[in-house]
Coordinates of C-alpha atoms in Angstrom, one line a residue:
Chain A
M1 CA 0.0 0.0 0.0
A2 CA 1.2 3.5 -0.7
D3 CA 2.4 5.4 2.3
L4 CA -0.6 7.6 3.0
R5 CA 0.4 8.5 6.6
R6 CA -0.4 12.1 7.5
T7 CA -1.9 12.9 4.1
V8 CA -5.3 13.6 5.5
A9 CA -6.7 14.9 8.8
I10 CA -10.0 14.9 10.7
V11 CA -10.8 18.6 11.1
G12 CA -14.3 18.7 12.6
V13 CA -16.3 16.4 14.9
A14 CA -19.7 16.7 16.5
E15 CA -22.8 15.0 17.8
S16 CA -26.3 15.9 16.9
D17 CA -27.8 18.8 19.0
E18 CA -28.8 16.4 21.7
I19 CA -28.2 12.7 22.3
G20 CA -30.0 10.2 24.4
R21 CA -33.7 10.3 24.0
V22 CA -34.5 13.0 21.5
E23 CA -37.3 11.8 19.3
K24 CA -36.0 12.8 15.9
S25 CA -35.7 10.9 12.7
N26 CA -32.5 9.3 11.6
L27 CA -31.9 11.8 8.9
Q28 CA -32.5 14.8 11.2
L29 CA -29.9 13.4 13.5
H30 CA -27.5 13.0 10.5
A31 CA -28.2 16.6 9.5
E32 CA -27.7 18.2 12.9
A33 CA -24.4 16.4 13.4
A34 CA -23.3 17.3 9.9
Y35 CA -24.0 21.0 10.5
N36 CA -22.3 20.9 13.9
A37 CA -19.2 19.1 12.6
L38 CA -18.7 21.5 9.7
E39 CA -19.0 24.4 12.2
D40 CA -16.4 22.8 14.4
A41 CA -14.2 22.5 11.3
G42 CA -14.6 26.1 10.3
L43 CA -16.2 24.9 7.0
T44 CA -19.6 25.0 5.4
M45 CA -21.7 22.6 3.4
K46 CA -20.4 24.3 0.2
D47 CA -16.9 23.0 1.0
V48 CA -18.1 19.3 1.0
N49 CA -17.4 17.4 -2.2
G50 CA -17.4 13.8 -0.8
L51 CA -20.1 12.1 1.3
M52 CA -20.1 8.9 3.2
T53 CA -22.4 7.1 5.6
A54 CA -23.7 3.7 6.6
G55 CA -27.3 2.5 7.4
T56 CA -28.9 4.6 4.7
S57 CA -27.8 5.4 1.2
T58 CA -25.8 8.5 0.5
I59 CA -28.3 9.3 -2.2
N60 CA -31.0 9.9 0.5
L61 CA -28.5 11.6 2.7
G62 CA -27.1 13.9 0.0
E63 CA -30.6 15.0 -1.0
Y64 CA -31.6 15.7 2.6
L65 CA -28.5 17.7 3.3
G66 CA -28.4 19.4 -0.1
V67 CA -25.0 18.0 -1.0
Q68 CA -24.1 16.9 -4.5
P69 CA -20.8 15.0 -4.0
M70 CA -18.2 13.9 -6.5
F71 CA -17.3 11.0 -4.3
T72 CA -19.9 8.7 -2.6
D73 CA -19.4 5.6 -0.4
T74 CA -22.1 3.7 1.6
T75 CA -19.8 1.0 3.0
A76 CA -22.1 -0.6 5.7
V77 CA -20.6 -3.4 7.7
G78 CA -22.2 -2.6 11.0
G79 CA -20.9 -0.4 13.8
S80 CA -17.3 -0.5 12.6
S81 CA -18.3 1.2 9.3
F82 CA -17.5 4.7 10.5
I83 CA -13.9 3.7 11.4
I84 CA -13.5 2.1 8.0
H85 CA -14.9 5.3 6.4
I86 CA -11.8 7.1 7.6
A87 CA -9.6 4.9 5.6
H88 CA -11.8 5.1 2.5
A89 CA -11.8 8.9 2.8
M90 CA -8.0 8.9 3.0
A91 CA -7.9 6.7 -0.2
A92 CA -10.4 8.8 -2.1
I93 CA -8.7 12.1 -1.3
N94 CA -5.3 10.7 -2.2
A95 CA -6.8 9.3 -5.5
G96 CA -8.0 12.8 -6.3
Y97 CA -11.8 12.2 -6.3
C98 CA -12.4 15.1 -3.9
D99 CA -10.7 17.0 -1.1
T100 CA -13.3 17.4 1.7
I101 CA -15.4 14.5 2.9
L102 CA -18.3 14.6 5.3
V103 CA -19.1 11.4 7.1
T104 CA -22.3 11.2 9.1
H105 CA -24.3 8.9 11.3
G106 CA -27.8 9.2 12.7
E107 CA -29.9 6.6 14.4
A108 CA -33.0 6.9 16.6
G109 CA -32.1 3.6 18.3
R110 CA -34.5 4.4 21.1
S111 CA -37.3 6.3 19.5
A112 CA -37.4 5.0 15.9
R113 CA -41.0 4.6 14.6
S114 CA -40.0 1.8 12.1
R115 CA -37.1 -0.6 11.8
P116 CA -35.6 -2.0 8.6
G117 CA -36.8 -5.5 7.8
A118 CA -34.5 -8.5 7.1
N119 CA -33.9 -9.6 3.5
A120 CA -35.4 -13.1 3.3
S121 CA -32.7 -14.4 1.0
D122 CA -29.8 -13.6 3.4
P123 CA -28.6 -16.4 5.6
G124 CA -29.8 -15.0 8.9
P125 CA -33.6 -15.1 8.1
Q126 CA -33.3 -18.8 7.2
Y127 CA -30.7 -20.2 9.6
E128 CA -30.6 -18.0 12.7
I129 CA -33.5 -15.6 13.1
P130 CA -36.2 -18.4 13.3
Y131 CA -34.3 -19.6 16.4
G132 CA -34.4 -16.3 18.1
F133 CA -30.9 -15.2 17.1
I134 CA -32.3 -11.6 16.9
G135 CA -30.3 -8.6 18.1
A136 CA -26.7 -8.3 19.2
P137 CA -27.2 -9.3 22.9
I138 CA -28.3 -12.8 22.1
N139 CA -25.6 -13.3 19.5
Y140 CA -22.7 -11.9 21.5
A141 CA -23.8 -13.8 24.6
M142 CA -23.1 -17.1 22.9
A143 CA -19.6 -15.9 21.9
A144 CA -19.0 -14.9 25.5
R145 CA -20.2 -18.3 26.7
R146 CA -17.6 -20.0 24.5
Y147 CA -14.9 -17.8 25.9
M148 CA -16.0 -18.6 29.5
H149 CA -15.9 -22.3 28.6
I150 CA -12.3 -22.1 27.5
Y151 CA -10.9 -19.6 30.1
G152 CA -13.1 -20.0 33.1
D153 CA -16.5 -18.7 34.2
D154 CA -15.5 -16.7 37.3
Y155 CA -12.3 -15.3 35.7
T156 CA -14.2 -14.1 32.6
R157 CA -17.1 -12.7 34.7
Q158 CA -14.7 -10.6 36.7
G159 CA -13.1 -9.2 33.5
M160 CA -16.6 -8.3 32.2
A161 CA -17.4 -6.6 35.5
E162 CA -14.2 -4.6 35.5
V163 CA -15.0 -3.2 32.0
A164 CA -18.6 -2.3 33.0
V165 CA -17.6 -0.5 36.2
A166 CA -14.5 1.3 34.8
T167 CA -16.5 2.5 31.8
R168 CA -19.3 3.9 34.0
K169 CA -16.7 5.9 35.9
W170 CA -15.6 7.7 32.7
A171 CA -19.2 8.4 31.8
N172 CA -19.6 10.2 35.1
L173 CA -16.9 12.6 33.8
N174 CA -18.7 13.2 30.5
P175 CA -21.6 15.7 30.7
K176 CA -23.1 14.2 27.5
A177 CA -23.1 10.7 28.8
Y178 CA -26.5 9.0 29.1
M179 CA -25.5 7.4 32.4
Q180 CA -24.0 10.6 33.8
G181 CA -24.7 10.8 37.5
Q182 CA -25.5 7.2 37.9
E183 CA -22.7 5.3 39.6
M184 CA -22.2 1.6 39.3
S185 CA -20.6 -0.6 41.9
F186 CA -19.4 -4.2 41.3
D187 CA -22.5 -5.3 43.3
D188 CA -24.7 -3.3 41.0
Y189 CA -23.1 -5.0 38.0
H190 CA -23.6 -8.6 39.4
D191 CA -27.1 -7.8 40.6
S192 CA -28.3 -6.4 37.3
R193 CA -31.0 -8.5 35.6
W194 CA -30.2 -11.1 33.0
I195 CA -30.8 -10.2 29.4
S196 CA -29.3 -13.3 27.7
W197 CA -27.2 -15.4 30.0
P198 CA -24.3 -14.9 30.4
F199 CA -25.0 -11.2 29.9
H200 CA -26.4 -9.1 32.6
L201 CA -28.1 -5.8 31.7
F202 CA -24.8 -4.0 32.5
D203 CA -22.8 -6.2 30.0
C204 CA -24.9 -4.6 27.3
C205 CA -24.6 -1.2 25.6
L206 CA -27.2 1.5 25.8
V207 CA -29.9 2.0 23.2
T208 CA -30.1 5.8 22.5
D209 CA -30.9 8.3 19.8
A210 CA -27.8 10.0 18.5
G211 CA -26.2 11.5 15.5
G212 CA -22.5 12.1 14.9
A213 CA -20.3 13.4 12.1
Y214 CA -16.7 14.1 11.2
V215 CA -15.0 15.9 8.4
V216 CA -11.9 14.7 6.6
T217 CA -9.7 16.9 4.4
T218 CA -6.2 17.2 3.1
A219 CA -3.4 17.7 5.6
E220 CA -2.5 20.9 3.8
R221 CA -6.0 22.4 4.1
A222 CA -6.2 21.1 7.7
R223 CA -3.3 23.3 8.7
N224 CA -5.2 26.4 7.7
L225 CA -8.3 25.5 9.7
P226 CA -9.0 26.7 13.3
K227 CA -8.7 23.4 15.1
K228 CA -5.6 21.3 15.7
P229 CA -5.4 18.7 12.8
V230 CA -5.8 15.1 13.9
Y231 CA -3.9 13.2 11.3
V232 CA -4.7 9.7 10.1
L233 CA -1.5 7.6 10.5
G234 CA -2.7 4.1 9.8
A235 CA -5.7 2.0 9.0
G236 CA -6.8 -1.6 8.6
E237 CA -10.2 -3.3 8.0
G238 CA -12.0 -6.5 7.0
H239 CA -14.4 -9.2 8.0
D240 CA -14.4 -13.0 8.3
H241 CA -18.1 -13.9 8.5
G242 CA -21.6 -12.5 8.5
I243 CA -23.9 -14.5 10.8
L244 CA -22.5 -15.6 14.2
S245 CA -22.7 -19.3 13.6
Q246 CA -20.2 -18.9 10.7
M247 CA -17.6 -17.1 12.8
P248 CA -14.3 -19.0 12.5
D249 CA -13.4 -18.5 16.2
L250 CA -15.8 -17.0 18.7
T251 CA -13.0 -15.6 20.8
R252 CA -10.9 -13.9 18.1
T253 CA -12.2 -11.1 15.9
W254 CA -10.8 -9.7 12.7
A255 CA -9.0 -7.2 14.9
R256 CA -6.2 -9.8 14.8
N257 CA -5.6 -8.5 11.2
S258 CA -6.9 -4.9 11.1
G259 CA -5.0 -3.9 14.2
P260 CA -1.6 -5.0 13.1
A261 CA -2.2 -3.6 9.6
A262 CA -3.1 -0.2 11.1
M263 CA -0.1 -0.2 13.5
K264 CA 2.3 -1.3 10.8
M265 CA 1.2 1.5 8.5
A266 CA 1.5 4.0 11.3
G267 CA 4.9 2.6 12.4
V268 CA 3.8 2.4 16.0
T269 CA 3.6 -0.4 18.6
H270 CA 1.1 -1.1 21.4
N271 CA 3.3 0.8 23.9
D272 CA 3.1 4.0 21.9
I273 CA -0.7 4.2 22.2
D274 CA -1.9 6.9 24.7
L275 CA -5.7 6.2 24.3
A276 CA -7.5 3.1 23.2
M277 CA -11.0 3.6 21.9
I278 CA -12.4 0.1 21.7
Y279 CA -15.9 -0.6 20.5
D280 CA -17.8 -1.7 23.6
S281 CA -21.1 -3.1 22.3
F282 CA -20.8 -5.5 25.2
T283 CA -18.2 -6.0 27.9
Y284 CA -17.2 -9.2 26.2
T285 CA -16.5 -7.3 22.9
V286 CA -13.8 -5.4 24.8
L287 CA -12.1 -8.5 26.1
A288 CA -12.1 -10.3 22.8
T289 CA -10.9 -7.1 21.0
L290 CA -8.0 -6.4 23.4
E291 CA -6.7 -9.9 22.8
S292 CA -7.3 -9.8 19.1
L293 CA -5.5 -6.5 18.8
G294 CA -2.5 -8.0 20.6
F295 CA -2.6 -5.8 23.7
C296 CA -2.5 -9.1 25.6
G297 CA -2.5 -12.8 24.7
P298 CA -5.5 -15.1 24.2
G299 CA -7.3 -15.5 27.5
E300 CA -5.4 -12.7 29.2
A301 CA -7.9 -9.8 28.8
P302 CA -9.6 -10.3 32.2
D303 CA -6.2 -10.0 33.8
F304 CA -5.3 -7.1 31.6
V305 CA -8.3 -5.0 32.8
K306 CA -8.2 -6.1 36.4
D307 CA -8.1 -3.7 39.4
Q308 CA -9.8 -1.0 37.3
R309 CA -6.8 -0.5 35.1
T310 CA -8.9 1.1 32.4
A311 CA -10.8 3.5 34.8
P312 CA -9.9 7.2 35.3
G313 CA -6.5 7.2 37.1
G314 CA -5.6 3.8 35.7
N315 CA -2.6 3.2 33.5
F316 CA -4.5 2.1 30.4
A317 CA -6.8 4.9 29.1
M318 CA -9.7 3.3 27.3
N319 CA -13.2 4.5 26.3
T320 CA -12.9 7.8 28.1
S321 CA -16.2 9.0 26.8
G322 CA -18.0 6.4 28.8
G323 CA -18.4 4.1 25.8
G324 CA -21.3 2.4 24.2
L325 CA -21.9 1.0 27.7
S326 CA -22.6 4.3 29.4
Y327 CA -22.2 7.3 27.1
T328 CA -24.3 6.6 24.0
H329 CA -25.1 3.8 21.6
S330 CA -27.6 4.5 18.9
G331 CA -27.0 1.3 16.9
M332 CA -23.8 1.8 15.0
Y333 CA -21.6 3.2 17.6
G334 CA -18.3 3.5 15.7
M335 CA -18.8 7.2 14.9
F336 CA -18.7 8.1 18.6
L337 CA -15.3 6.4 19.1
V338 CA -13.9 8.8 16.5
L339 CA -15.4 11.9 18.1
E340 CA -13.9 11.1 21.5
A341 CA -10.4 10.2 20.1
V342 CA -10.3 13.5 18.2
R343 CA -11.4 15.6 21.2
Q344 CA -8.9 13.9 23.5
L345 CA -6.1 14.5 21.0
R346 CA -7.1 18.1 20.8
G347 CA -7.2 18.4 24.5
E348 CA -10.9 19.4 24.6
T349 CA -12.4 16.9 27.0
G350 CA -12.4 18.8 30.3
E351 CA -12.6 16.8 33.5
R352 CA -11.9 13.5 31.7
Q353 CA -8.9 14.8 29.6
I354 CA -6.0 12.4 29.7
D355 CA -2.4 13.8 30.0
N356 CA -1.2 15.2 26.6
P357 CA -2.1 12.2 24.4
K358 CA -0.4 12.1 21.0
L359 CA -1.6 8.8 19.6
S360 CA -5.0 7.1 19.7
L361 CA -6.0 3.6 18.5
V362 CA -9.6 3.6 17.4
H363 CA -11.2 0.3 16.8
G364 CA -14.7 -0.6 15.7
T365 CA -16.5 -4.0 15.6
G366 CA -19.6 -4.5 13.5
G367 CA -22.3 -7.1 12.8
S368 CA -22.1 -10.3 14.9
L369 CA -18.4 -9.7 15.7
S370 CA -18.2 -9.9 11.9
S371 CA -16.2 -6.8 10.7
T372 CA -13.6 -4.6 12.2
G373 CA -11.9 -1.4 11.4
T374 CA -8.8 0.0 13.1
V375 CA -7.3 3.5 12.7
I376 CA -4.4 5.2 14.4
L377 CA -4.9 8.9 14.8
G378 CA -2.2 11.4 16.0
V379 CA -1.4 15.0 16.6
D380 CA 1.9 16.9 16.4
Chain B
M1 CA -48.4 -27.1 13.9
T2 CA -50.6 -24.1 14.4
S3 CA -51.6 -21.2 12.2
D4 CA -51.0 -18.8 15.1
Y5 CA -47.2 -19.3 14.9
K6 CA -45.9 -15.8 15.7
K7 CA -42.1 -16.3 15.3
P8 CA -40.1 -15.5 12.2
I9 CA -40.6 -18.2 9.5
P10 CA -37.7 -19.0 7.1
V11 CA -38.4 -18.5 3.4
P12 CA -36.6 -21.2 1.5
Q13 CA -34.5 -20.1 -1.4
F14 CA -33.8 -22.0 -4.6
E15 CA -30.5 -23.3 -3.3
S16 CA -32.0 -24.4 0.1
D17 CA -35.3 -25.9 -1.0
H18 CA -33.9 -29.4 -0.6
Y19 CA -32.7 -28.6 2.9
W20 CA -36.2 -27.4 4.0
Q21 CA -38.1 -30.2 2.1
K22 CA -36.0 -32.8 3.9
A23 CA -36.4 -31.1 7.2
K24 CA -40.2 -31.4 6.8
E25 CA -39.6 -35.2 6.4
K26 CA -37.6 -35.1 9.7
E27 CA -34.3 -35.5 8.0
L28 CA -31.3 -33.2 8.2
W29 CA -29.4 -32.8 5.0
L30 CA -26.1 -31.0 4.4
R31 CA -24.0 -29.9 1.5
K32 CA -20.7 -31.6 0.8
C33 CA -17.8 -30.4 -1.3
N34 CA -16.5 -33.2 -3.5
A35 CA -13.3 -31.4 -4.2
C36 CA -12.1 -31.6 -0.6
S37 CA -14.8 -33.8 1.1
K38 CA -15.7 -31.1 3.5
V39 CA -19.3 -31.0 4.7
Y40 CA -20.5 -27.4 5.2
F41 CA -23.3 -25.4 6.5
Y42 CA -25.4 -23.6 5.4
P43 CA -26.4 -25.0 1.9
R44 CA -24.7 -23.3 -1.0
D45 CA -24.4 -24.8 -4.5
I46 CA -20.8 -23.6 -4.8
S47 CA -18.7 -24.6 -1.9
P48 CA -17.2 -21.9 0.4
C49 CA -14.1 -24.1 1.1
C50 CA -12.9 -24.7 -2.4
F51 CA -15.2 -22.4 -4.5
S52 CA -16.0 -25.7 -6.3
R53 CA -19.2 -26.4 -8.2
D54 CA -18.7 -30.1 -7.6
T55 CA -20.9 -30.4 -4.6
T56 CA -23.6 -32.9 -3.4
W57 CA -26.2 -33.4 -0.7
V58 CA -25.6 -35.8 2.2
Q59 CA -27.8 -36.9 5.0
A60 CA -26.6 -36.0 8.5
S61 CA -26.7 -38.5 11.4
G62 CA -28.5 -35.9 13.5
K63 CA -25.9 -36.3 16.3
A64 CA -24.2 -33.3 17.6
T65 CA -22.4 -31.8 20.6
L66 CA -23.1 -28.4 22.3
F67 CA -20.5 -25.8 21.1
T68 CA -21.9 -22.8 22.9
Y69 CA -25.2 -21.4 24.0
G70 CA -27.1 -18.5 25.7
I71 CA -30.2 -18.5 27.8
V72 CA -32.5 -15.8 26.6
Q73 CA -34.3 -14.0 29.4
R74 CA -35.6 -11.0 27.5
A75 CA -37.6 -11.9 24.3
P76 CA -36.1 -10.2 21.3
H77 CA -39.4 -10.3 19.3
P78 CA -43.0 -10.6 20.4
G79 CA -43.3 -14.2 19.1
F80 CA -40.7 -15.4 21.6
V81 CA -42.4 -13.9 24.7
P82 CA -44.1 -17.2 25.7
D83 CA -40.8 -19.1 25.3
V84 CA -38.5 -17.2 27.7
P85 CA -36.3 -18.4 29.1
F86 CA -35.2 -20.4 26.0
V87 CA -31.8 -21.6 24.8
T88 CA -30.1 -20.3 21.7
A89 CA -27.2 -22.5 20.7
M90 CA -24.5 -23.4 18.2
V91 CA -24.0 -27.1 17.9
E92 CA -21.2 -29.0 16.2
L93 CA -22.7 -31.7 14.0
E94 CA -21.1 -35.1 13.8
E95 CA -20.2 -34.4 10.2
G96 CA -18.2 -31.3 11.2
P97 CA -20.1 -28.1 10.5
I98 CA -21.5 -25.8 13.2
M99 CA -25.2 -24.7 13.0
A100 CA -27.4 -22.3 14.9
T101 CA -30.4 -23.9 16.6
N102 CA -32.4 -24.1 19.9
I103 CA -31.9 -26.7 22.6
V104 CA -35.3 -28.0 23.5
M105 CA -35.5 -28.1 27.3
D106 CA -37.8 -27.1 30.2
D107 CA -36.5 -24.6 32.7
P108 CA -33.0 -24.2 31.2
T109 CA -30.1 -23.4 33.5
P110 CA -26.3 -23.2 33.0
E111 CA -26.0 -26.4 35.1
K112 CA -28.2 -28.4 32.7
L113 CA -26.2 -27.1 29.7
Q114 CA -22.6 -28.3 29.5
V115 CA -20.5 -27.4 26.5
G116 CA -19.6 -30.7 24.8
M117 CA -22.8 -32.5 25.9
A118 CA -24.3 -35.0 23.4
L119 CA -27.4 -33.9 21.5
E120 CA -29.7 -35.3 18.9
V121 CA -31.9 -33.5 16.3
V122 CA -35.6 -33.1 16.6
F123 CA -38.0 -31.4 14.2
E124 CA -40.6 -28.8 15.1
D125 CA -43.4 -28.4 12.6
I126 CA -44.2 -24.7 12.4
T127 CA -46.2 -24.4 9.2
D128 CA -47.6 -26.8 6.6
T129 CA -44.3 -26.6 4.7
I130 CA -41.6 -25.8 7.3
A131 CA -40.1 -27.7 10.1
L132 CA -37.2 -26.3 12.1
P133 CA -34.4 -28.7 13.1
K134 CA -33.7 -28.3 16.8
F135 CA -31.7 -30.4 19.3
K136 CA -32.3 -32.1 22.6
P137 CA -30.0 -33.8 25.0
A138 CA -29.2 -37.3 23.7

């Protein structure tokens, strides 16, 4: 691959006007976030000549926003899509399709008045959905059960609890977090109701309404905009199955490939990473991802996160927004990982700001642990 | 078999008609790749192992072991409300492939469900044309 390090930067990020329970349509959430992200970037819609999203087609989105782009990409592989879009934006800008790309997300996960139906000819509606394999909690719970079988029930459970409790502590430092002001003890975690055994309620992400957007442009243009450029240093992506029962190994995600690819391109190692933004659809997703990315070995993640190592004040800064578990999760959460990484690298996160971060690894997981996207973002 | 079946019903596709027709006859049939002898799930005319068109149907023994499972406490769809708690599972068939299914069991608990336990196929008639292969402890 050509060396595209530092050729593009993220120059604007934003959520929709409000997140949580806001009772607006998906496209309105896209539009608010788009407007806010362009304002953050010091740009206007007239500057946008590339458009990307997932979950709806860019033809609907472009029309709604009034954008007529010269580059369009609706890569939709679940919640990781918005991480992968960063790499595709970098490729498109370097190929000369366009110079300023708007990437948006909007999903009324909590309030939507209709939901997309399944396509009967896909495998899920024939071979999984009739058995009640419906929704991520049920699918991911079975992967977690397999991990528990291999590495031990109590050991795994403690790791899941550590992630839930640590992430809630970060949410309590984020004024936008849905769970702001609601503390969680280990007892609260263990006492929370079952959703799909082995998942408690507090193993599962939130279901919120939220929009988010970011703007990618050339490094040259970025240096002339008001905010500190956050450069794209490396990227990796891919997938190894669609439906859960086709997953080659329930304890290893494609992060095993997208992570090393992104770090190799960036020329960085695990020890260089100041902030890990790890998609936390479920507590288990974090454990499997940390191992697959190589932050620790197979079966070691519960040890890796123990004693609240990932909480505020711990020595491994992770999911400082409060994550999908406690900040927001509208359905495809990857967008919000990017927003937090950019804000931390710019030094804009107030009470939860970590000490002078230079490098963030941002990692999304989509589908039924199906797809992953990893990027390395950095500032001077 | 009842007409008030409220759960999602599979719609057979051209490449899976045989699978569903046999399931209605209480038989589990799988696809096999003649190029490498691998039996695979779910049915596809062209094998995903070798990308070969030289494929055939074979009847499965119906024996399997429990690979992993979950116990669903919160129904994900109105049709499943009367079923909770129920067991979603992935089972490893004697022929090799893993498939999604339910374990048929009253009052499921983790203690009753051991990964690796022996299972056998049963068929639940859900419509005039569709029966779902499920598994119960052997």
